[in-house]
Coordinates of C-alpha atoms and ligand atoms in Angstrom, one line a residue:
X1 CA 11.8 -4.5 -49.1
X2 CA 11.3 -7.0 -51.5
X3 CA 12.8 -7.6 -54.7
X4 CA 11.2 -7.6 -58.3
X5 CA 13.1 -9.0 -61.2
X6 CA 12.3 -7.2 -64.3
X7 CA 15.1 -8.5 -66.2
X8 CA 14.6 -9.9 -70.1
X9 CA 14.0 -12.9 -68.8
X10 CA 11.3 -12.1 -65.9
X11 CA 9.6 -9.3 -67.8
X12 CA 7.6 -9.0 -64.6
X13 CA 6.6 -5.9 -63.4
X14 CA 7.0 -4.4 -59.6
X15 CA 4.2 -4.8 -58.0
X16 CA 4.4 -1.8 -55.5
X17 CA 2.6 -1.5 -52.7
X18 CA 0.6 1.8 -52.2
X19 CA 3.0 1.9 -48.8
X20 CA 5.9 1.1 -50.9
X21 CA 8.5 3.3 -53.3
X22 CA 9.8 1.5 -56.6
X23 CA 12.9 1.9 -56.8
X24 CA 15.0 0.8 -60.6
X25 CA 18.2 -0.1 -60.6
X26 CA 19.6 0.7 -64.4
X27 CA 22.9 -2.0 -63.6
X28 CA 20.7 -5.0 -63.2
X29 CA 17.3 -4.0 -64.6
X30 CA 15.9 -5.3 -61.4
X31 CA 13.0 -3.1 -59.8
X32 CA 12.6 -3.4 -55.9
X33 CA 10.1 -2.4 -53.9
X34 CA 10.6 -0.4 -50.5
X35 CA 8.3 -0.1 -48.1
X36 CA 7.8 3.6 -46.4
X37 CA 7.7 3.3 -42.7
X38 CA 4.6 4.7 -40.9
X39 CA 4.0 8.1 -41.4
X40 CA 5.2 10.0 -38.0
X41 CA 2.5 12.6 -36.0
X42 CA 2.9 15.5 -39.1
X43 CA 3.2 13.4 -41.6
X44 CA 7.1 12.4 -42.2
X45 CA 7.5 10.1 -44.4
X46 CA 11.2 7.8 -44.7
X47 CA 11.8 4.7 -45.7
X48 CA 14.6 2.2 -44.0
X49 CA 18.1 2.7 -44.8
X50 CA 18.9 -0.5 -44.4
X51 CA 16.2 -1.7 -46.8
X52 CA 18.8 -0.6 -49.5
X53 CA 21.3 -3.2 -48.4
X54 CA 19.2 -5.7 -51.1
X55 CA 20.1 -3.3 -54.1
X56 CA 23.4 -5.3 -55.3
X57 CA 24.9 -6.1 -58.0
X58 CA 26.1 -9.8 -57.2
X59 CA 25.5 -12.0 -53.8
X60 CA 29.1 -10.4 -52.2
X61 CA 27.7 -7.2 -52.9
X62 CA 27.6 -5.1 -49.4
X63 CA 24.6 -3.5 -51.0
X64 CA 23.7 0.4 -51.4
X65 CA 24.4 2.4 -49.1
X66 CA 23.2 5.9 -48.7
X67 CA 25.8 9.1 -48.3
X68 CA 24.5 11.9 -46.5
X69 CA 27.2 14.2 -44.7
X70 CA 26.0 15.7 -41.6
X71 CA 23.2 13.9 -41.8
X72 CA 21.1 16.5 -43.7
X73 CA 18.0 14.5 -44.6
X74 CA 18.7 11.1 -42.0
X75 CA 16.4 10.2 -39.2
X76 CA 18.2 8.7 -36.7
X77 CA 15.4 8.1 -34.2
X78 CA 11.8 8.1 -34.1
X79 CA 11.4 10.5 -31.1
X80 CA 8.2 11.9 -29.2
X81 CA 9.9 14.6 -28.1
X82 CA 10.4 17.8 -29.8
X83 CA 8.4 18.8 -33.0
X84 CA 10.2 21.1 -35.1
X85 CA 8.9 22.7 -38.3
X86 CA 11.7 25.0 -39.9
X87 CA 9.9 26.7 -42.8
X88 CA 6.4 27.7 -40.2
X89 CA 8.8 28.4 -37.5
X90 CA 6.7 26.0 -35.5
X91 CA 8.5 24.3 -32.1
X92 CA 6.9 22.7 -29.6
X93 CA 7.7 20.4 -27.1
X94 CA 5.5 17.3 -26.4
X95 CA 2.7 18.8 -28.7
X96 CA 2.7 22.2 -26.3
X97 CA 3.4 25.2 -28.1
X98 CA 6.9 27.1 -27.3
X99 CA 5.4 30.2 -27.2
X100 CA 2.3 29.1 -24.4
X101 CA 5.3 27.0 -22.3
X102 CA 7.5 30.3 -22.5
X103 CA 4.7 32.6 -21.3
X104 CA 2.9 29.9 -19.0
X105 CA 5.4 27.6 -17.6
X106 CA 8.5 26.8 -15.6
X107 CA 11.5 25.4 -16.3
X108 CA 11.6 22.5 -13.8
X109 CA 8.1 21.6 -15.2
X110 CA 9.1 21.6 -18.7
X111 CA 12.0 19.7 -17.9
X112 CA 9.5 17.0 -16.4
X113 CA 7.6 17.3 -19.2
X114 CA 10.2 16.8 -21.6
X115 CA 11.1 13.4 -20.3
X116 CA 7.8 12.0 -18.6
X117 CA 5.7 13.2 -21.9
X118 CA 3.0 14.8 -20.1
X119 CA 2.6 17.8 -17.8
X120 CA 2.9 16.9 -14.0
X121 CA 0.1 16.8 -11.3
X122 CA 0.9 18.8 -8.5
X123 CA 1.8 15.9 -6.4
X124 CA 3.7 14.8 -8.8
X125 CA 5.7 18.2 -9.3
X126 CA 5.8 18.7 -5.9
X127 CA 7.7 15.2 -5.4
X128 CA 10.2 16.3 -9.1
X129 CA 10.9 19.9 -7.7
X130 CA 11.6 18.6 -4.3
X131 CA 14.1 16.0 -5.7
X132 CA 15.8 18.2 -7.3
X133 CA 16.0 21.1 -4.9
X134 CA 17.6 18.3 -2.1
X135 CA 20.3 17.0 -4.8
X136 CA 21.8 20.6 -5.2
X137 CA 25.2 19.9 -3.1
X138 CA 28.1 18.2 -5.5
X139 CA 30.9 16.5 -3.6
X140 CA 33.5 18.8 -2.3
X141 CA 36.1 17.2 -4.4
X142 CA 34.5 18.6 -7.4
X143 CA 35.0 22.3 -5.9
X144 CA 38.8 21.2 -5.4
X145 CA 38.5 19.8 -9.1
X146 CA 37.5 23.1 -10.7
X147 CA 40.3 24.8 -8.6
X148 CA 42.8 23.1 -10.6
X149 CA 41.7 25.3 -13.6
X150 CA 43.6 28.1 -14.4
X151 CA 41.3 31.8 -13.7
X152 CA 41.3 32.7 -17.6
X153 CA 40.2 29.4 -18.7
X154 CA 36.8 28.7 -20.4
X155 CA 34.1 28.1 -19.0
X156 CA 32.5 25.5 -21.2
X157 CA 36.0 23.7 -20.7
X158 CA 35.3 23.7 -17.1
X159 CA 31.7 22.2 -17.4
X160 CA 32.7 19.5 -19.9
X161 CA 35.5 19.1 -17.5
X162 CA 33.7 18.7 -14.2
X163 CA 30.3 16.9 -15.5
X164 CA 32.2 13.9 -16.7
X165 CA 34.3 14.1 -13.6
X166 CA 31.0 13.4 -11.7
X167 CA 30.4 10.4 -13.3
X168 CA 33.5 8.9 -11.0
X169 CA 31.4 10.4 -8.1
X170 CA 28.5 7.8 -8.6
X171 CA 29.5 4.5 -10.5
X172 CA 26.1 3.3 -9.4
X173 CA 24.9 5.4 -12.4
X174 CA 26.4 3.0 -14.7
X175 CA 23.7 0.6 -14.4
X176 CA 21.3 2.6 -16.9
X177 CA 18.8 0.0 -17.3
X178 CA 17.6 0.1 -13.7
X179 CA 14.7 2.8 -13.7
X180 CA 15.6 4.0 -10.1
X181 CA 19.7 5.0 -11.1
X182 CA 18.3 6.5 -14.3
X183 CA 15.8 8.3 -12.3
X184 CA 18.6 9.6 -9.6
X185 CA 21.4 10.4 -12.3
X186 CA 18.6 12.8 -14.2
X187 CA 17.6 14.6 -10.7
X188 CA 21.3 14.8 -10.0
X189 CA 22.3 16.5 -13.4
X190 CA 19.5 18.8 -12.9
X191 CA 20.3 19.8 -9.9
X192 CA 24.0 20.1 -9.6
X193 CA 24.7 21.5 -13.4
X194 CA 23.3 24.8 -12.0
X195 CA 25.9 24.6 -9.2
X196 CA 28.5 23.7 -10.8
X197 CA 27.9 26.4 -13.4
X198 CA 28.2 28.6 -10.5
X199 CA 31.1 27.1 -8.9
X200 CA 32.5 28.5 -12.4
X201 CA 31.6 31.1 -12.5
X202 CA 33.3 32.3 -8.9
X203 CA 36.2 30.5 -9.7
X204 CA 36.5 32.9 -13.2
X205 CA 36.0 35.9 -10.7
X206 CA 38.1 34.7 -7.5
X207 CA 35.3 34.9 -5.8
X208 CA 34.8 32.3 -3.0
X209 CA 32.2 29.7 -3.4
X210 CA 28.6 30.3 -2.8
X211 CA 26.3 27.1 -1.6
X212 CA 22.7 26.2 -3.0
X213 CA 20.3 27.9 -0.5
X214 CA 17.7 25.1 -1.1
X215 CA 15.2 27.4 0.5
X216 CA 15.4 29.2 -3.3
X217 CA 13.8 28.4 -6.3
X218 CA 15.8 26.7 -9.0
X219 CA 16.9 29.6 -11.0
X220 CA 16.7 32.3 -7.8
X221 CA 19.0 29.7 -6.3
X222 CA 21.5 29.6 -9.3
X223 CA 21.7 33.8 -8.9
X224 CA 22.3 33.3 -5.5
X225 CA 24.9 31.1 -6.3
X226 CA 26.5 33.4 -9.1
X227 CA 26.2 37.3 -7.5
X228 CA 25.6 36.5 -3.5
X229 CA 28.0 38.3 -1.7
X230 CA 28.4 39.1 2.3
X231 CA 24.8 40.0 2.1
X232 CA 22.8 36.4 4.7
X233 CA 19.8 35.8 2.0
X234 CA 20.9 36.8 -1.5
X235 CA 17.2 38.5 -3.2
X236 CA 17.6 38.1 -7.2
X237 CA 15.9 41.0 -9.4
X238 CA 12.8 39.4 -10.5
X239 CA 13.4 40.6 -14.1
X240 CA 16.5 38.8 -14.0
X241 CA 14.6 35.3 -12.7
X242 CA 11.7 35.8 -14.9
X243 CA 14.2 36.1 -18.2
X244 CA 16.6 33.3 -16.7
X245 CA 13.7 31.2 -16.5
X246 CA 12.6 31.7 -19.7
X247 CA 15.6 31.4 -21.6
X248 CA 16.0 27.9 -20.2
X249 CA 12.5 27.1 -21.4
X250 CA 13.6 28.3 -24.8
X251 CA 16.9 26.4 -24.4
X252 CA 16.0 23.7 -23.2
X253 CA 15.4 20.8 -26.0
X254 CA 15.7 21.2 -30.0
X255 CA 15.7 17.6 -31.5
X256 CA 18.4 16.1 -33.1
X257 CA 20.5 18.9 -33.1
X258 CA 24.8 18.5 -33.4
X259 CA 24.8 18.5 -29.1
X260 CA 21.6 15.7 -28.8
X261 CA 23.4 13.8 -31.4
X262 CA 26.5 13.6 -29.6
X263 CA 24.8 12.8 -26.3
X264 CA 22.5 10.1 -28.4
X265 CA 26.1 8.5 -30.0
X266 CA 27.9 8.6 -27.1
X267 CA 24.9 7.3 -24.9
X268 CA 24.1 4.6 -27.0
X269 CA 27.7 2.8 -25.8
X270 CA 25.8 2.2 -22.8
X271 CA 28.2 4.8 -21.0
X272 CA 26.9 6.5 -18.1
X273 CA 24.7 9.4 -18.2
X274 CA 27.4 11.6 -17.0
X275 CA 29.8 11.2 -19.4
X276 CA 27.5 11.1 -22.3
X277 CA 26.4 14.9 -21.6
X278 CA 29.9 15.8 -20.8
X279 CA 30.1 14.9 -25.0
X280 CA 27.0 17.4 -25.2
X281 CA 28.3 20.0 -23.5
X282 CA 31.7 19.7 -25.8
X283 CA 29.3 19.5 -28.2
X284 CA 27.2 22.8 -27.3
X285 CA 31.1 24.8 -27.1
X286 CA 31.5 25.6 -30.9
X287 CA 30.7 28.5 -33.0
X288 CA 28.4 26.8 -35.3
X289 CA 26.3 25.2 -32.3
X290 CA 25.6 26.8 -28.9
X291 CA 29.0 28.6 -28.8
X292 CA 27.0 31.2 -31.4
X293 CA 25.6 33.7 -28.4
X294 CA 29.4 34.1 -27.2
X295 CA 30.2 34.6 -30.8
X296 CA 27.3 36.6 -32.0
X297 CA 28.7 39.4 -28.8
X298 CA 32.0 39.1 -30.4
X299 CA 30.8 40.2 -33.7
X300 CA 28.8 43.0 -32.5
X301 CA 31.7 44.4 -30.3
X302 CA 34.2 43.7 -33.6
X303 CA 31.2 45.6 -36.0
X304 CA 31.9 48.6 -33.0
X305 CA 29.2 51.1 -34.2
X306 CA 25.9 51.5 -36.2
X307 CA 27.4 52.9 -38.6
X308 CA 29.8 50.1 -39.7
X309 CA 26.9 47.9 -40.2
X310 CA 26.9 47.7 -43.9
X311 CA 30.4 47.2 -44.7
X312 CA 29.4 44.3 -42.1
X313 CA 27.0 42.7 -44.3
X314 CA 28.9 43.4 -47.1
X315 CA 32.3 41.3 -45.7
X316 CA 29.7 38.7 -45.0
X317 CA 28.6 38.3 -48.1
X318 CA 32.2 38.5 -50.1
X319 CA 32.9 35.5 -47.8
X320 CA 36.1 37.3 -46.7
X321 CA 34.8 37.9 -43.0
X322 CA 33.5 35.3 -40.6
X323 CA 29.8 34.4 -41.1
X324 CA 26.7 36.4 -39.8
X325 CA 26.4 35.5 -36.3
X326 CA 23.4 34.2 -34.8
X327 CA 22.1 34.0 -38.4
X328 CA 20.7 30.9 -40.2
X329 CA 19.5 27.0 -38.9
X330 CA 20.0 23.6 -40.1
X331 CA 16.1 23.1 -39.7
X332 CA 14.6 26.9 -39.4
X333 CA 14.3 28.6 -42.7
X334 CA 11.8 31.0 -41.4
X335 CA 12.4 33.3 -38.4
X336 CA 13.1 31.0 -35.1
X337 CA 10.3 31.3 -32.5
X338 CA 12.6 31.5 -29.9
X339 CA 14.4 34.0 -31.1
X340 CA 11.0 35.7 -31.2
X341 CA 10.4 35.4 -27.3
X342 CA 14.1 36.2 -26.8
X343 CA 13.8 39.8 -28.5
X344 CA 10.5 40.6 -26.5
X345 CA 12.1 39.2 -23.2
X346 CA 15.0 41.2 -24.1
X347 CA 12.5 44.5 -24.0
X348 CA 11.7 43.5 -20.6
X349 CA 15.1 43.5 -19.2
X350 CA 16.4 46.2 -20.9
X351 CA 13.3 48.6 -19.6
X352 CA 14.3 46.9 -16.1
X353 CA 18.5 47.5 -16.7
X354 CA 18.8 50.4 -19.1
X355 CA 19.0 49.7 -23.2
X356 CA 22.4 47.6 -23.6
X357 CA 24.8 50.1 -25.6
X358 CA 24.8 47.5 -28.2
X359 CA 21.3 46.5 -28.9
X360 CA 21.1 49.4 -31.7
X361 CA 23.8 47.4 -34.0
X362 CA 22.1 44.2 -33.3
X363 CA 18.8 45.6 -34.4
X364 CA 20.4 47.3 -37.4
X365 CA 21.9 44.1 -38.6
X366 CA 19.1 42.0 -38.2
X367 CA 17.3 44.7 -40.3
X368 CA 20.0 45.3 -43.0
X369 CA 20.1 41.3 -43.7
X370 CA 16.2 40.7 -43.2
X371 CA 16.8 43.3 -46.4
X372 CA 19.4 41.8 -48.4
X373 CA 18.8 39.7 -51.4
X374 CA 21.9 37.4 -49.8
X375 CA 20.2 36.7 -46.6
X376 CA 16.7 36.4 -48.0
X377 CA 17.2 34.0 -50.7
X378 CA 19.5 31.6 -48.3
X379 CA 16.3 31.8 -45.9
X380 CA 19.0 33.2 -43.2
X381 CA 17.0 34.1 -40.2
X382 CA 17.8 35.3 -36.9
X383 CA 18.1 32.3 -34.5
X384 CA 18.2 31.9 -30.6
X385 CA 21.5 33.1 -29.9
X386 CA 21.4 36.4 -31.8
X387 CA 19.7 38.4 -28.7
X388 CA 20.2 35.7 -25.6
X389 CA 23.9 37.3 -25.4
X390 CA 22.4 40.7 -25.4
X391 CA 20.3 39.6 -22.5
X392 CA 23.0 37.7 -20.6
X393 CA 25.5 40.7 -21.0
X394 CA 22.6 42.7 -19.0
X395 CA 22.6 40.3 -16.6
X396 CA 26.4 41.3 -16.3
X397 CA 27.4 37.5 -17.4
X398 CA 31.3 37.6 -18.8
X399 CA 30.4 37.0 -22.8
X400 CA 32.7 33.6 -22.7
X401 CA 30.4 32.4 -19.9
X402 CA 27.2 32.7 -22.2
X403 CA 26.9 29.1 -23.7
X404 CA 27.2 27.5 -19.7
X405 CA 23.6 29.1 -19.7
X406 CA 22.7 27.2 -22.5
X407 CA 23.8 24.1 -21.2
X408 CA 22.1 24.4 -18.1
X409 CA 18.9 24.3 -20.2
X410 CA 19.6 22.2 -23.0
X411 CA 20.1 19.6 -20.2
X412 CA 16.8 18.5 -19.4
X413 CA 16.7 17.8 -23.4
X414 CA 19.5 16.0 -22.8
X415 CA 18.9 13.9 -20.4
X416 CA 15.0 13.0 -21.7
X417 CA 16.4 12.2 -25.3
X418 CA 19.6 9.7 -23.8
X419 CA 16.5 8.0 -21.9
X420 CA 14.2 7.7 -25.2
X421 CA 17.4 6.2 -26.9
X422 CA 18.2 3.6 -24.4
X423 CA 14.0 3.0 -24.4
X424 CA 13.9 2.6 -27.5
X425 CA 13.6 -1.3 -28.7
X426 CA 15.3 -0.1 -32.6
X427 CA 18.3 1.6 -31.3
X428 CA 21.8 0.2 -31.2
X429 CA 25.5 1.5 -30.7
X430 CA 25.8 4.2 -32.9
X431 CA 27.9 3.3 -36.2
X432 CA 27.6 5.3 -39.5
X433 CA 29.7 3.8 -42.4
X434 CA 31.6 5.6 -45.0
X435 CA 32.2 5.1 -48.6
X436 CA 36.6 4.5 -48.3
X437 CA 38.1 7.2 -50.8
X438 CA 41.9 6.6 -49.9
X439 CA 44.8 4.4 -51.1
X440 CA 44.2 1.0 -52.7
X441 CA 46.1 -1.7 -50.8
X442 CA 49.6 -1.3 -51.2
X443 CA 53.4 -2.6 -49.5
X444 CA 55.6 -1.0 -46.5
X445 CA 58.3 0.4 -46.9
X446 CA 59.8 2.5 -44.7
X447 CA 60.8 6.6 -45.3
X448 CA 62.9 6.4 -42.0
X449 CA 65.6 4.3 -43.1
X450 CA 68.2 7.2 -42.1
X451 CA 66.1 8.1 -39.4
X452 CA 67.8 9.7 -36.1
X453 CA 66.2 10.7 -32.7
X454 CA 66.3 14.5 -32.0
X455 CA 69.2 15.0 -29.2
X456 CA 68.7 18.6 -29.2
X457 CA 68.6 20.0 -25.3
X458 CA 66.0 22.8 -25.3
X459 CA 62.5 21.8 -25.7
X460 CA 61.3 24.6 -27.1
X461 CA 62.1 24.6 -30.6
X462 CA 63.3 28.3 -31.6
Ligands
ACO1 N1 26.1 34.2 -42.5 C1 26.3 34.3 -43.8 N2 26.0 33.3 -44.7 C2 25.5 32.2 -44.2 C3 25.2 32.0 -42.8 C4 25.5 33.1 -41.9 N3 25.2 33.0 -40.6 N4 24.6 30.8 -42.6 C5 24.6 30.2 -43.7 N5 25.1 31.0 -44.7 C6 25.1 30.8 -46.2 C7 26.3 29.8 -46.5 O1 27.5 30.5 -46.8 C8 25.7 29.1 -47.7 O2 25.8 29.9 -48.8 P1 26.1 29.3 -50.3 O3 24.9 28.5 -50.6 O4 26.3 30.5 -51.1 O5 27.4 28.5 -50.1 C9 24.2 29.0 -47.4 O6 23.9 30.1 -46.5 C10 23.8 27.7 -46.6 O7 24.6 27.5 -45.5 P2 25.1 26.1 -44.9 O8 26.4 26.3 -44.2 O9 25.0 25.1 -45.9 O10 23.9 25.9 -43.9 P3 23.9 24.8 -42.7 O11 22.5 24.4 -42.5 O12 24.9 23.8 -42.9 O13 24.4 25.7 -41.5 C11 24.5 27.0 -39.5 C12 23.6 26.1 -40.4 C13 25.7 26.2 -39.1 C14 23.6 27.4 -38.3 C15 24.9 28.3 -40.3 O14 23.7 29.0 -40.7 C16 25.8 29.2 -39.5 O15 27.0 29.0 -39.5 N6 25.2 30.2 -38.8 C17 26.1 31.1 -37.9 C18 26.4 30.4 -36.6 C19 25.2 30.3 -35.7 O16 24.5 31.3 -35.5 N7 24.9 29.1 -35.1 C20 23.9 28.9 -34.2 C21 22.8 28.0 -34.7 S1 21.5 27.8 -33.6 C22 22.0 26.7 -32.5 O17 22.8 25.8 -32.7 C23 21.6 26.9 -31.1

């Protein structure tokens, strides 16, 4: 950025750059000029923060800052990853279509896709899917771990819990710029999530623990994991695979949503890889984020029949009841494509498994608020988790377990965004500022002059 002075005594005027935005400040008369970065792939166009540090008023000026909470129009990374258009409903990953990757694809492909940029050769996915398949064991300790857990506790507790506990299973992972550890800690939390998920999942049931069968495919392997019983070669319902695979496709990166944020931030303290998706998985667990399928199921049971529907919607709207579930996006203000995919997918299961007893409310909300001047003029939309719960339920998945079945996906996002970060020549520990609102300075002086401990016995206060 550079700086024009237009004051009395310059009377020169800025001499923009076509590249460049003028920018007047009214407290000094003085014009600047700030240079837009290069345009990205569909055209974004930003200019550097930081290039507003030179609008001051005086030398010990910090300089302007600019104040955007939640970071609703900040780029914090250029990224190559995910493309997102919210008002065409367009998402593709690497350039490739959801909606051909859904139909065409794999998971584990997509997942090498998402962090090597291009689609793999066979040899090449041979060697990825191999890698993974032969890293499915965790240490036995982390069984014992996930023991410790009380039967009714959550699950996304649990997974938050035991994936940064794995992190003490393989220091060596804290040397992140050595290609080979970063290569081994992805393969490794792609390959044990799954299992650990499971491990979960038996432990909320009582049920002992199953081991990979690393003859399996990835997500066959997973099911045999979850629902194998006495039987020697568990044999999942095709339907099932097909949607399970599919949903992690959908799942499995979204830009720089609240959970890749965190996993960016925490990441970019140099922390292991471990650790910084254990902060994406904590991330993932609330309402507003991943924690929506769990929710949206909650809503539907709460709404109880069809015919409650609209005094639903009309709660919603007085802002007396919780929100609309599995409604609205940050970015999407157009239906999502994945929730698209999802409601087709959830055809499929259903004609496999019977219609879910609740599917009829779900599809007479969506079509009461696709209807409502409320919904239509906030650009409130279905999103991904308004029918994955529906799907999940089928799959006879306990409704609090729903969101671990995002993580599992969301983690080859993950885990190719951390690596882009750390890549990436621009980025730095992660360090917003603020603009301080509280108390000017001012003097101790202390309330607890009087001050005595509590001696009472009990420690339950009645
Ligand atoms: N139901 C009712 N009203 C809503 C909803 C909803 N689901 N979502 C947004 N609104 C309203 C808000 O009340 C607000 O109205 P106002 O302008 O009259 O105050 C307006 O729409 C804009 O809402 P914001 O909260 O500003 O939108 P934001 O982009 O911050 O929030 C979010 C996006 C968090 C996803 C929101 O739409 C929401 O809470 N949805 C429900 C939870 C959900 O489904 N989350 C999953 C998202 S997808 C994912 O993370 C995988």
């Amino acid at each position: 950025m550079s700086q024009t002075d237009t004051t009395a005594a310059g009377a020169k005027s800025a001499q923009a750059a076509p590249s460049a935005l003028e920018v007047k400040d009214p407290r000094t008369q003085r014009s600047y000029s700030v240079t837009m970065l290069e345009r990205g792939t569909e055209g974004d166009e930003a200019i550097r923060a930081s290039d507003l540090r030179q609008i001051k008023t005086a030398d010990d000026d910090f300089g302007m800052m600019s104040y955007d909470p939640a970071f609703m129009n900040t780029a914090s990374c250029k990224s190559a990853i995910t493309f997102i258009d919210g008002d065409k409903g367009i998402l593709r990953y690497r350039g490739y279509p959801i909606e051909q990757l859904a139909e065409k694809s794999t998971f584990l492909e997509v997942a090498y896709l998402l962090r090597h940029g291009e689609l793999p050769t066979q040899d090449e996915y041979r060697s990825w899917v191999h890698d993974i398949t032969f890293h499915t064991y965790v240490h036995e300790n982390i069984a014992k771990f996930l023991t410790g857990f009380r039967h009714d506790a959550h699950p996304m507790a649990m997974l938050t819990s035991a994936l940064a506990a794995l992190s003490s299973f393989y220091p060596q992972a804290k040397d992140i710029f050595d290609p080979a550890q970063r290569y081994i800690s992805i393969i490794r939390l792609l390959a044990k999530t799954p299992t650990i998920a499971a491990m979960i999942y038996r432990h909320m049931k009582g049920l002992p623990i199953v081991y990979p069968d690393n003859s399996l495919p990835y997500g066959e392997n997973y099911l045999s994991m979850v629902a194998r019983m006495s039987e020697p070669r568990y044999e999942a319902n095709p339907a099932f695979a097909k949607a399970l695979d599919v949903l992690l496709i959908l799942h499995a990166d979204h830009e720089q949503n609240c959970s890749t944020s965190a996993v960016r931030a925490v990441g970019s303290s140099h922390v292991d890889p471990f650790s910084a998706v254990a902060a994406g998985v904590a991330a993932l667990y609330g309402p507003l984020h991943g924690g929506a399928n769990e929710a949206v199921l909650r809503m539907i049971e709460q709404i109880g029949h069809p015919k409650n529907v609209p005094a639903f919607i009309e709660e919603v709207k007085g802002g007396k009841g919780s929100r609309l579930m599995g409604f609205g996006h940050r970015v999407y203000k157009s239906y999502d494509p994945r929730a698209k995919i999802v409601k087709q997918l959830a055809d499929q299961v259903f004609a496999q498994v019977g219609m879910d007893k609740d599917l009829e409310i779900a599809l007479k909300l969506e079509e009461a608020a696709l209807n409502d001047e409320y919904f239509v003029s906030r650009k409130l939309y279905p999103n991904v988790d308004f029918y994955t719960g529906l799907i999940y339920r089928s799959m006879a998945f306990p409704t609090s377990y729903f969101t671990v079945l995002f993580a599992m996906g969301r983690m080859a996002g993950w885990l190719s965004q951390w690596e882009e970060m750390l890549l990436d020549k621009e980025q730095k520990i992660a360090r917003p500022r603020q603009i301080y609102v509280g108390a000017p300075e001012r003097q101790y002086v202390s309330q607890l002059t009087d001050y005595q401990p509590d001696t009472r016995k009990d420690s339950i206060r009645k």
